[in-house]
Each structure stands twice: as structure tokens, then as C-alpha cells.
GROMACS .gro file of C-alpha atoms in nm:
model
  388
    1MET     CA    1  -4.069   6.011  18.166
    2GLU     CA    2  -3.985   6.371  18.084
    3TRP     CA    3  -4.276   6.421  17.779
    4PRO     CA    4  -4.510   6.627  17.973
    5MET     CA    5  -4.891   6.621  17.991
    6ARG     CA    6  -4.955   6.865  17.714
    7ALA     CA    7  -4.810   6.630  17.441
    8SER     CA    8  -4.976   6.330  17.577
    9TYR     CA    9  -5.271   6.140  17.421
   10GLN     CA   10  -5.537   6.371  17.380
   11PRO     CA   11  -5.492   6.535  17.745
   12PHE     CA   12  -5.693   6.829  17.756
   13GLY     CA   13  -6.043   6.702  17.963
   14ASP     CA   14  -5.761   6.558  18.201
   15ILE     CA   15  -5.583   6.894  18.201
   16LEU     CA   16  -5.888   7.066  18.284
   17ALA     CA   17  -6.032   6.841  18.556
   18ALA     CA   18  -5.627   6.859  18.723
   19ASN     CA   19  -5.799   7.016  19.067
   20ASN     CA   20  -5.697   6.797  19.323
   21PRO     CA   21  -5.536   6.937  19.621
   22LYS     CA   22  -5.468   6.604  19.747
   23LEU     CA   23  -5.204   6.556  19.464
   24ARG     CA   24  -4.936   6.768  19.470
   25LEU     CA   25  -4.609   6.809  19.233
   26PHE     CA   26  -4.278   6.905  19.266
   27THR     CA   27  -4.040   6.982  18.902
   28VAL     CA   28  -3.642   6.943  18.936
   29PRO     CA   29  -3.522   7.173  18.701
   30LYS     CA   30  -3.252   7.052  18.440
   31LEU     CA   31  -2.909   7.122  18.570
   32LYS     CA   32  -2.599   6.891  18.461
   33ALA     CA   33  -2.346   6.937  18.749
   34ASN     CA   34  -1.986   6.802  18.834
   35GLU     CA   35  -2.017   6.813  19.164
   36PRO     CA   36  -2.313   6.681  19.369
   37VAL     CA   37  -2.504   7.002  19.441
   38ASP     CA   38  -2.703   7.058  19.810
   39ASN     CA   39  -3.017   7.277  19.667
   40VAL     CA   40  -3.286   7.270  19.374
   41LYS     CA   41  -3.485   7.594  19.262
   42SER     CA   42  -3.835   7.460  19.275
   43ALA     CA   43  -4.139   7.459  19.435
   44TRP     CA   44  -4.470   7.245  19.512
   45ASP     CA   45  -4.771   7.282  19.361
   46GLU     CA   46  -5.117   7.195  19.417
   47THR     CA   47  -5.267   6.993  19.079
   48SER     CA   48  -5.410   7.210  18.866
   49PRO     CA   49  -5.453   7.264  18.464
   50ALA     CA   50  -5.166   7.532  18.511
   51SER     CA   51  -4.888   7.276  18.676
   52VAL     CA   52  -4.982   6.964  18.556
   53SER     CA   53  -5.010   7.072  18.148
   54ASN     CA   54  -4.591   7.070  18.183
   55PHE     CA   55  -4.569   6.796  18.465
   56SER     CA   56  -4.402   6.446  18.305
   57ALA     CA   57  -4.780   6.270  18.204
   58VAL     CA   58  -4.633   5.921  18.311
   59ALA     CA   59  -4.578   6.051  18.686
   60TYR     CA   60  -4.927   6.208  18.703
   61TYR     CA   61  -5.095   5.951  18.565
   62PHE     CA   62  -4.939   5.757  18.809
   63GLY     CA   63  -5.005   5.984  19.083
   64MET     CA   64  -5.376   6.017  19.023
   65LYS     CA   65  -5.451   5.682  19.030
   66LEU     CA   66  -5.300   5.601  19.349
   67GLN     CA   67  -5.444   5.953  19.520
   68LYS     CA   68  -5.784   5.781  19.401
   69ASP     CA   69  -5.735   5.430  19.484
   70LEU     CA   70  -5.572   5.525  19.846
   71GLY     CA   71  -5.748   5.811  19.907
   72VAL     CA   72  -5.461   5.954  20.095
   73PRO     CA   73  -5.253   6.291  19.982
   74VAL     CA   74  -4.951   6.222  19.721
   75GLY     CA   75  -4.693   6.427  19.602
   76MET     CA   76  -4.488   6.362  19.293
   77ILE     CA   77  -4.144   6.486  19.259
   78HIS     CA   78  -4.041   6.448  18.900
   79THR     CA   79  -3.701   6.427  18.771
   80SER     CA   80  -3.586   6.339  18.417
   81TRP     CA   81  -3.381   6.437  18.117
   82GLY     CA   82  -3.536   6.269  17.806
   83GLY     CA   83  -3.238   6.083  17.605
   84SER     CA   84  -3.001   6.021  17.922
   85PRO     CA   85  -2.811   5.674  17.963
   86ALA     CA   86  -2.845   5.536  18.283
   87GLU     CA   87  -2.524   5.612  18.398
   88VAL     CA   88  -2.545   5.961  18.391
   89TRP     CA   89  -2.757   5.920  18.700
   90MET     CA   90  -2.566   5.741  18.904
   91ARG     CA   91  -2.313   5.887  19.175
   92ASP     CA   92  -1.931   5.930  19.067
   93GLY     CA   93  -1.828   5.689  19.325
   94VAL     CA   94  -1.995   5.389  19.195
   95LEU     CA   95  -1.924   5.450  18.851
   96GLY     CA   96  -1.551   5.547  18.964
   97GLU     CA   97  -1.537   5.238  19.203
   98ASN     CA   98  -1.623   4.939  18.997
   99PRO     CA   99  -1.351   4.834  18.727
  100GLU     CA  100  -1.577   4.771  18.456
  101TYR     CA  101  -1.782   5.122  18.476
  102LYS     CA  102  -1.461   5.342  18.505
  103ARG     CA  103  -1.315   5.095  18.204
  104ASP     CA  104  -1.581   5.135  17.991
  105ILE     CA  105  -1.795   5.412  18.106
  106VAL     CA  106  -1.551   5.675  18.263
  107ASP     CA  107  -1.208   5.647  18.059
  108VAL     CA  108  -1.428   5.607  17.733
  109PHE     CA  109  -1.599   5.982  17.873
  110GLN     CA  110  -1.242   6.171  17.797
  111GLY     CA  111  -1.230   6.022  17.434
  112GLN     CA  112  -1.595   6.112  17.328
  113LEU     CA  113  -1.481   6.457  17.495
  114GLU     CA  114  -1.217   6.517  17.262
  115LYS     CA  115  -1.354   6.384  16.956
  116PHE     CA  116  -1.655   6.599  17.034
  117GLU     CA  117  -1.472   6.903  17.083
  118LYS     CA  118  -1.291   6.855  16.764
  119SER     CA  119  -1.592   6.823  16.539
  120VAL     CA  120  -1.756   7.142  16.722
  121ALA     CA  121  -1.447   7.318  16.623
  122GLN     CA  122  -1.477   7.161  16.267
  123TRP     CA  123  -1.885   7.256  16.211
  124GLU     CA  124  -1.776   7.633  16.415
  125GLN     CA  125  -1.515   7.692  16.125
  126GLU     CA  126  -1.743   7.555  15.843
  127LYS     CA  127  -1.971   7.812  15.978
  128ALA     CA  128  -1.776   8.095  15.947
  129ASP     CA  129  -1.621   7.986  15.622
  130ALA     CA  130  -1.939   7.993  15.477
  131ALA     CA  131  -2.016   8.314  15.601
  132LYS     CA  132  -1.754   8.470  15.484
  133ALA     CA  133  -1.841   8.377  15.143
  134GLY     CA  134  -2.183   8.443  15.191
  135LYS     CA  135  -2.335   8.111  15.119
  136GLU     CA  136  -2.589   7.938  15.368
  137PHE     CA  137  -2.519   7.736  15.621
  138LYS     CA  138  -2.798   7.475  15.711
  139LYS     CA  139  -2.548   7.199  15.910
  140GLY     CA  140  -2.682   7.202  16.243
  141ARG     CA  141  -2.440   7.202  16.546
  142PRO     CA  142  -2.306   6.801  16.654
  143TRP     CA  143  -2.482   6.689  16.950
  144GLY     CA  144  -2.309   6.694  17.301
  145ILE     CA  145  -2.210   6.435  17.451
  146TRP     CA  146  -2.344   6.292  17.840
  147LYS     CA  147  -2.083   6.310  18.112
  148PRO     CA  148  -2.129   6.019  18.328
  149GLY     CA  149  -2.298   6.126  18.656
  150GLU     CA  150  -2.359   6.479  18.601
  151LEU     CA  151  -2.756   6.434  18.607
  152TYR     CA  152  -2.720   6.249  18.948
  153ASN     CA  153  -2.462   6.538  19.065
  154GLY     CA  154  -2.766   6.822  18.999
  155MET     CA  155  -3.057   6.638  18.992
  156ILE     CA  156  -3.066   6.339  19.263
  157ALA     CA  157  -2.840   6.476  19.493
  158PRO     CA  158  -2.993   6.775  19.617
  159LEU     CA  159  -3.260   6.577  19.706
  160ILE     CA  160  -3.129   6.347  19.943
  161PRO     CA  161  -3.184   6.312  20.251
  162TYR     CA  162  -3.547   6.369  20.143
  163ALA     CA  163  -3.789   6.116  20.259
  164ILE     CA  164  -3.940   5.940  19.982
  165LYS     CA  165  -4.169   5.643  19.979
  166GLY     CA  166  -4.054   5.486  19.618
  167ALA     CA  167  -3.956   5.560  19.255
  168ILE     CA  168  -4.042   5.478  18.900
  169TRP     CA  169  -3.789   5.491  18.619
  170TYR     CA  170  -3.864   5.496  18.260
  171GLN     CA  171  -3.570   5.474  18.063
  172GLY     CA  172  -3.308   5.262  17.840
  173GLU     CA  173  -3.319   5.332  17.511
  174SER     CA  174  -2.981   5.531  17.523
  175ASN     CA  175  -2.835   5.196  17.652
  176ALA     CA  176  -2.980   4.969  17.430
  177ASP     CA  177  -2.631   4.890  17.265
  178ARG     CA  178  -2.504   4.867  17.601
  179ALA     CA  179  -2.763   4.564  17.720
  180GLY     CA  180  -2.574   4.306  17.869
  181GLN     CA  181  -2.396   4.586  18.063
  182TYR     CA  182  -2.748   4.735  18.179
  183ARG     CA  183  -2.799   4.436  18.360
  184ARG     CA  184  -2.563   4.494  18.626
  185LEU     CA  185  -2.543   4.905  18.575
  186LEU     CA  186  -2.951   4.948  18.658
  187PRO     CA  187  -2.943   4.714  18.980
  188ALA     CA  188  -2.560   4.913  19.073
  189MET     CA  189  -2.813   5.247  19.061
  190ILE     CA  190  -3.091   5.080  19.215
  191ARG     CA  191  -2.875   4.969  19.505
  192ASP     CA  192  -2.650   5.308  19.535
  193TRP     CA  193  -3.023   5.542  19.572
  194ARG     CA  194  -3.153   5.367  19.854
  195LYS     CA  195  -2.809   5.378  20.017
  196GLN     CA  196  -2.805   5.749  19.978
  197PHE     CA  197  -3.179   5.811  20.022
  198GLY     CA  198  -3.152   5.620  20.377
  199GLU     CA  199  -3.513   5.461  20.284
  200GLY     CA  200  -3.424   5.089  20.276
  201ASN     CA  201  -3.503   4.905  20.012
  202PHE     CA  202  -3.772   5.126  19.873
  203PRO     CA  203  -4.011   5.016  19.597
  204PHE     CA  204  -3.843   5.054  19.218
  205TYR     CA  205  -4.082   5.018  18.935
  206ILE     CA  206  -3.965   4.966  18.605
  207VAL     CA  207  -4.173   5.089  18.240
  208SER     CA  208  -3.985   4.805  17.977
  209LEU     CA  209  -3.928   4.936  17.693
  210ALA     CA  210  -4.264   5.051  17.396
  211ASN     CA  211  -4.270   4.886  17.065
  212PHE     CA  212  -4.061   5.089  16.817
  213GLN     CA  213  -4.004   5.137  16.427
  214ALA     CA  214  -4.116   4.827  16.209
  215SER     CA  215  -4.166   4.494  16.308
  216ASN     CA  216  -3.910   4.194  16.126
  217ALA     CA  217  -4.044   3.952  15.908
  218GLU     CA  218  -3.832   3.665  16.112
  219PRO     CA  219  -3.720   3.610  16.408
  220ARG     CA  220  -3.356   3.795  16.462
  221ASP     CA  221  -3.172   3.872  16.786
  222ASN     CA  222  -3.222   4.221  16.855
  223ASN     CA  223  -3.045   4.461  17.146
  224TRP     CA  224  -3.404   4.624  17.230
  225ALA     CA  225  -3.504   4.266  17.356
  226GLU     CA  226  -3.225   4.241  17.483
  227LEU     CA  227  -3.236   4.550  17.674
  228ARG     CA  228  -3.635   4.485  17.780
  229GLU     CA  229  -3.477   4.075  17.914
  230ALA     CA  230  -3.209   4.293  18.147
  231GLN     CA  231  -3.525   4.522  18.277
  232VAL     CA  232  -3.700   4.180  18.312
  233LEU     CA  233  -3.413   4.030  18.539
  234THR     CA  234  -3.342   4.384  18.730
  235ALA     CA  235  -3.729   4.325  18.846
  236LYS     CA  236  -3.688   3.952  18.897
  237ASN     CA  237  -3.405   3.906  19.098
  238VAL     CA  238  -3.343   4.294  19.267
  239PRO     CA  239  -3.564   4.291  19.602
  240ASN     CA  240  -3.854   4.489  19.605
  241CYS     CA  241  -3.850   4.597  19.220
  242GLY     CA  242  -4.138   4.564  18.944
  243LEU     CA  243  -4.244   4.588  18.570
  244ALA     CA  244  -4.463   4.726  18.408
  245LEU     CA  245  -4.481   4.677  18.046
  246ALA     CA  246  -4.511   4.872  17.723
  247ILE     CA  247  -4.506   4.662  17.454
  248ASP     CA  248  -4.849   4.732  17.263
  249ILE     CA  249  -4.906   5.093  17.328
  250GLY     CA  250  -4.559   5.219  17.196
  251ASP     CA  251  -4.552   5.382  16.810
  252ALA     CA  252  -4.355   5.247  16.501
  253GLY     CA  253  -4.275   5.590  16.434
  254ASP     CA  254  -4.204   5.737  16.716
  255ILE     CA  255  -3.950   5.700  16.992
  256HIS     CA  256  -4.203   5.890  17.240
  257PRO     CA  257  -4.561   5.673  17.225
  258LYS     CA  258  -4.879   5.959  17.334
  259ASN     CA  259  -4.976   5.681  17.544
  260LYS     CA  260  -4.899   5.771  17.856
  261GLN     CA  261  -5.216   5.726  18.047
  262GLU     CA  262  -5.164   5.305  17.990
  263VAL     CA  263  -4.780   5.331  18.128
  264GLY     CA  264  -4.874   5.533  18.437
  265ARG     CA  265  -5.169   5.303  18.530
  266ARG     CA  266  -5.016   5.011  18.495
  267LEU     CA  267  -4.717   5.154  18.711
  268ALA     CA  268  -4.956   5.239  18.964
  269LEU     CA  269  -5.122   4.848  18.973
  270CYS     CA  270  -4.735   4.722  19.055
  271ALA     CA  271  -4.766   4.999  19.354
  272LEU     CA  272  -5.117   4.921  19.460
  273ALA     CA  273  -5.027   4.545  19.475
  274GLN     CA  274  -4.666   4.546  19.545
  275THR     CA  275  -4.617   4.812  19.806
  276TYR     CA  276  -4.996   4.907  19.947
  277GLY     CA  277  -5.106   4.496  19.904
  278LYS     CA  278  -5.393   4.566  19.715
  279LYS     CA  279  -5.573   4.232  19.573
  280VAL     CA  280  -5.534   4.356  19.220
  281GLU     CA  281  -5.334   4.219  18.927
  282TYR     CA  282  -5.073   4.401  18.825
  283SER     CA  283  -4.884   4.187  18.568
  284GLY     CA  284  -4.875   4.003  18.239
  285PRO     CA  285  -4.766   3.679  18.258
  286TRP     CA  286  -4.482   3.615  18.372
  287TYR     CA  287  -4.251   3.265  18.198
  288ARG     CA  288  -4.231   3.003  18.457
  289SER     CA  289  -4.127   2.714  18.312
  290MET     CA  290  -4.103   2.490  17.971
  291LYS     CA  291  -4.118   2.141  17.904
  292VAL     CA  292  -4.063   1.928  17.562
  293ASN     CA  293  -4.317   1.679  17.471
  294GLY     CA  294  -4.170   1.513  17.143
  295ASN     CA  295  -4.188   1.808  16.859
  296LYS     CA  296  -4.364   2.026  17.116
  297ILE     CA  297  -4.281   2.240  17.389
  298ALA     CA  298  -4.534   2.353  17.700
  299LEU     CA  299  -4.541   2.674  17.877
  300LYS     CA  300  -4.618   2.803  18.182
  301PHE     CA  301  -4.732   3.103  18.333
  302ASP     CA  302  -4.760   3.335  18.642
  303HIS     CA  303  -4.969   3.568  18.671
  304VAL     CA  304  -5.254   3.435  18.438
  305ASP     CA  305  -5.549   3.625  18.659
  306GLY     CA  306  -5.806   3.337  18.536
  307GLY     CA  307  -5.633   3.233  18.192
  308LEU     CA  308  -5.431   3.319  17.898
  309VAL     CA  309  -5.570   3.536  17.607
  310ALA     CA  310  -5.476   3.533  17.263
  311LYS     CA  311  -5.606   3.916  17.205
  312GLY     CA  312  -5.747   3.983  16.823
  313GLY     CA  313  -5.736   3.680  16.718
  314LYS     CA  314  -5.446   3.402  16.632
  315LEU     CA  315  -5.179   3.344  16.893
  316THR     CA  316  -4.887   3.530  16.759
  317GLY     CA  317  -4.513   3.622  16.887
  318PHE     CA  318  -4.363   3.322  16.940
  319ALA     CA  319  -4.030   3.156  16.812
  320ILE     CA  320  -3.900   2.793  16.797
  321ALA     CA  321  -3.529   2.654  16.752
  322GLY     CA  322  -3.347   2.342  16.811
  323ALA     CA  323  -3.040   2.296  16.856
  324ASP     CA  324  -2.876   2.471  16.613
  325HIS     CA  325  -3.004   2.770  16.773
  326LYS     CA  326  -3.188   2.901  16.461
  327PHE     CA  327  -3.538   3.019  16.567
  328VAL     CA  328  -3.868   3.006  16.314
  329TRP     CA  329  -4.204   3.145  16.383
  330ALA     CA  330  -4.354   2.895  16.593
  331ASP     CA  331  -4.731   2.744  16.556
  332ALA     CA  332  -4.896   2.857  16.935
  333ALA     CA  333  -5.183   2.747  17.108
  334ILE     CA  334  -5.376   2.799  17.403
  335ASP     CA  335  -5.426   2.531  17.615
  336GLY     CA  336  -5.584   2.607  17.962
  337LYS     CA  337  -5.303   2.808  18.132
  338THR     CA  338  -5.044   2.700  17.891
  339VAL     CA  339  -4.872   2.788  17.576
  340VAL     CA  340  -4.815   2.503  17.348
  341VAL     CA  341  -4.588   2.586  17.044
  342SER     CA  342  -4.402   2.387  16.767
  343SER     CA  343  -4.309   2.417  16.397
  344PRO     CA  344  -4.284   2.148  16.101
  345GLU     CA  345  -3.927   2.256  16.090
  346ILE     CA  346  -3.829   2.227  16.407
  347ALA     CA  347  -3.837   1.809  16.486
  348GLN     CA  348  -3.606   1.843  16.809
  349PRO     CA  349  -3.692   2.160  16.976
  350VAL     CA  350  -3.501   2.294  17.259
  351ALA     CA  351  -3.570   2.673  17.315
  352VAL     CA  352  -3.831   2.936  17.246
  353ARG     CA  353  -3.856   3.318  17.249
  354TYR     CA  354  -4.146   3.538  17.267
  355ALA     CA  355  -4.224   3.889  17.149
  356TRP     CA  356  -3.827   3.949  17.113
  357ASP     CA  357  -3.750   4.212  16.872
  358ILE     CA  358  -3.768   4.581  16.901
  359ASN     CA  359  -4.162   4.599  16.772
  360PRO     CA  360  -4.272   4.255  16.834
  361VAL     CA  361  -4.614   4.147  16.658
  362CYS     CA  362  -4.714   3.956  16.989
  363ASN     CA  363  -5.061   3.944  17.118
  364LEU     CA  364  -5.057   3.714  17.443
  365TYR     CA  365  -5.268   3.883  17.762
  366ASN     CA  366  -5.428   3.767  18.084
  367GLN     CA  367  -5.805   3.806  18.180
  368ALA     CA  368  -5.695   4.148  18.343
  369GLY     CA  369  -5.603   4.234  17.955
  370LEU     CA  370  -5.233   4.312  18.057
  371PRO     CA  371  -4.945   4.194  17.788
  372ALA     CA  372  -4.745   3.889  17.866
  373VAL     CA  373  -4.369   3.951  17.947
  374PRO     CA  374  -4.125   3.921  17.647
  375PHE     CA  375  -3.900   3.615  17.752
  376ARG     CA  376  -3.639   3.348  17.570
  377THR     CA  377  -3.630   3.023  17.729
  378ASP     CA  378  -3.227   2.949  17.666
  379ASP     CA  379  -2.927   3.154  17.735
  380TRP     CA  380  -2.740   3.137  17.441
  381PRO     CA  381  -2.481   3.424  17.391
  382PRO     CA  382  -2.672   3.745  17.345
  383LEU     CA  383  -2.648   3.976  17.078
  384ILE     CA  384  -2.473   4.235  17.277
  385GLN     CA  385  -2.198   4.101  17.531
  386PRO     CA  386  -2.133   4.201  17.848
  387ALA     CA  387  -1.765   4.372  17.879
  388LYS     CA  388  -1.496   4.100  17.997
   0.00000   0.00000   0.00000
């Protein structure tokens, strides 16, 4: 979410054209705090080339589309810190009062802090020894660690009780190694934000993790796939939430993909349809159900928007397994509003997965040009187990 307009994909035309007094921008300065603060040193700016250049690109494109399509003034508050885990955006009370979060997040922090302080002391000693010996020292300083609650205290608390309409959330990479926990952590954060702001169940729209790194040759378990599943479950089960996909607009070589225009547009589609009641398709195909027919499985979807599309040719991204839980790539074909999958290697299939990898090769879309939501039909234990 932090990625600025100036660094997004071909932004200069949009930056130069950014003169819209009906779209106002507010950026919360970065601040880590041990206790909640009650003031924020910033100001509202009218949209201009100067103000938008450093503004969150996703937030700008989201707000710009809402303002143009709705024809009303829109204000965007940008508060983010790249690379942060979800727990630093959560109130201390929520973390400390929950036995799981206290054990696995709050209590773990003290040990992490002690380890970090020792590594910094060692680094400083090595640097001093090198200087004393007249040697070049190139070793970088150890990376800092995140303290649970510190960004909530410094960058969310001072906004309360400002009247807000909703929130967009673009985060998850830093929690991918705890994907099982994220299924509970993100909903807990959403519930508490809603409670603190006092605006009821305000809309909360989530960006699913973009594709990243190399594609795998064979089907596999993957923590990014499981993190995406946690995001899907949150969007599905938490009231007034939605999901915008970035599974097809990432960059294998860059964890910060540049195409923020499309991310913002897809988020805006969610808001236009789910919050403002506009008759627009806002989601790609969303798995609904499956039926086993001999050695084939037929899959049904919601959000087909007139039909399913295999973008670019043969349908890809589906894997199929039997009762042994061993997945192989499936032959997949569109049949009206269903997808039929099979494999000569699996005589009695029981489960299907789609786009289940950090960078899946997948191409199922609907007629609106929106990609299918990654899914699995099985409920087999995930790679990253929830804490006991």
C-alpha cells in the first residue's frame, strides 16, 4: 500500500493530469509508538501533481475511480508502512487478551528483541574492530524487528474517532509464514478497528497477494497460497468485506509489482458494487461447488459474468488428486459455466486445487476480464499449521 505514484507503472501522465479539487489526500507520517498517540501532524491536500507524486498509488487509483464514477467529493487517508506484519496494526489489548496471540506474538517479541540487540552489539563491535584495523567494513546493520501494536499506536489511534466510510487493505507477505494464524488474526483486527472507529461494520476491502517468484514445475503446498486462502476466507466470512485479486498482475522478480492502476481499479469495483450498489461485476469467478462424475470433477462458480474464459488459450492452473492427497496437473476445459477437470493418472479423483502456488500459471477469467479466485476443494491440513 505504501508504494508511491511516482514509482508505479508509467505514472507520469497520470501525475501531470492530477488536478482534481474533489479528490483530497491525507498522508499519516510514519510513527512507531509504545502507547497510543492522540495527534497526527499532517494535512489534507487537493489532488495535484505535487501532492499525488508521493501518495499511495493503490489508494490514489482507487479514490480517483470512485470520485469519477460517483461524481461526489472523495477523501483518502493513507496510513501504511511497507513490509509490516498485521499484528503491528492491532491494538495491544486485542493481542494481549487473546491467549494465542499473547503466546505466539506478544511473548515471543521479548526473545526476538533480546536476540536483535545482541546481533546489533556484535555488528557494532565488528565495525569498530574493522575501523581500528584500517579495514573496509561492508556488512550491513541487522534489520530491526516489529513490536506488536506499535503502528496501531502511532498511525491508527490518532485517527480515531474520525468519520470514515471504509478501508482498503494491501498486506500479507510478512505473515505468509503464519498463514494459519492469519485466518484469525486479520478478522480480529477488522472487528477491533470497527469497534474503535464506532462506524459499525464499515466496508473492508482486501487485496489478495500478487504472484511472485518462479512458478513451480509440479503442484505443491505453499504458504503464499495458504495466505491467499486466509484472505479469501476473511472476505467470505467477515460481514461487509470484499476481495480484489492481483494474482495476474504481479512480477516474478519484484515483490513490489508496479501495476497499481489495476489493483486500485479492482478495489474500486468492489466498493462501487458492494458499498454503492452499482450494477458492475466486481469479482472474478469464485468457486461454489464440485461434483465427481467418474474420473472427472465438474466445478461450478459464482461471478461468471456471462461465461468463463481461458485467457490466452488452453485452460491452465488446475491440479487434481485422489484419496492419497497427491496432486498432479489436470486437464481442464470450460463447459458452459462449469470447468471439468481430469487426469489419466487419477482414476478416482476427490479434490481439485486452482492457482495454488506463489506464482501460479493460471488463466481462468470471466467475461468482465477479472481473474478467478484461487481455491481448493479439499480441507486437508495445510502446510502451515495453526498454533495449538
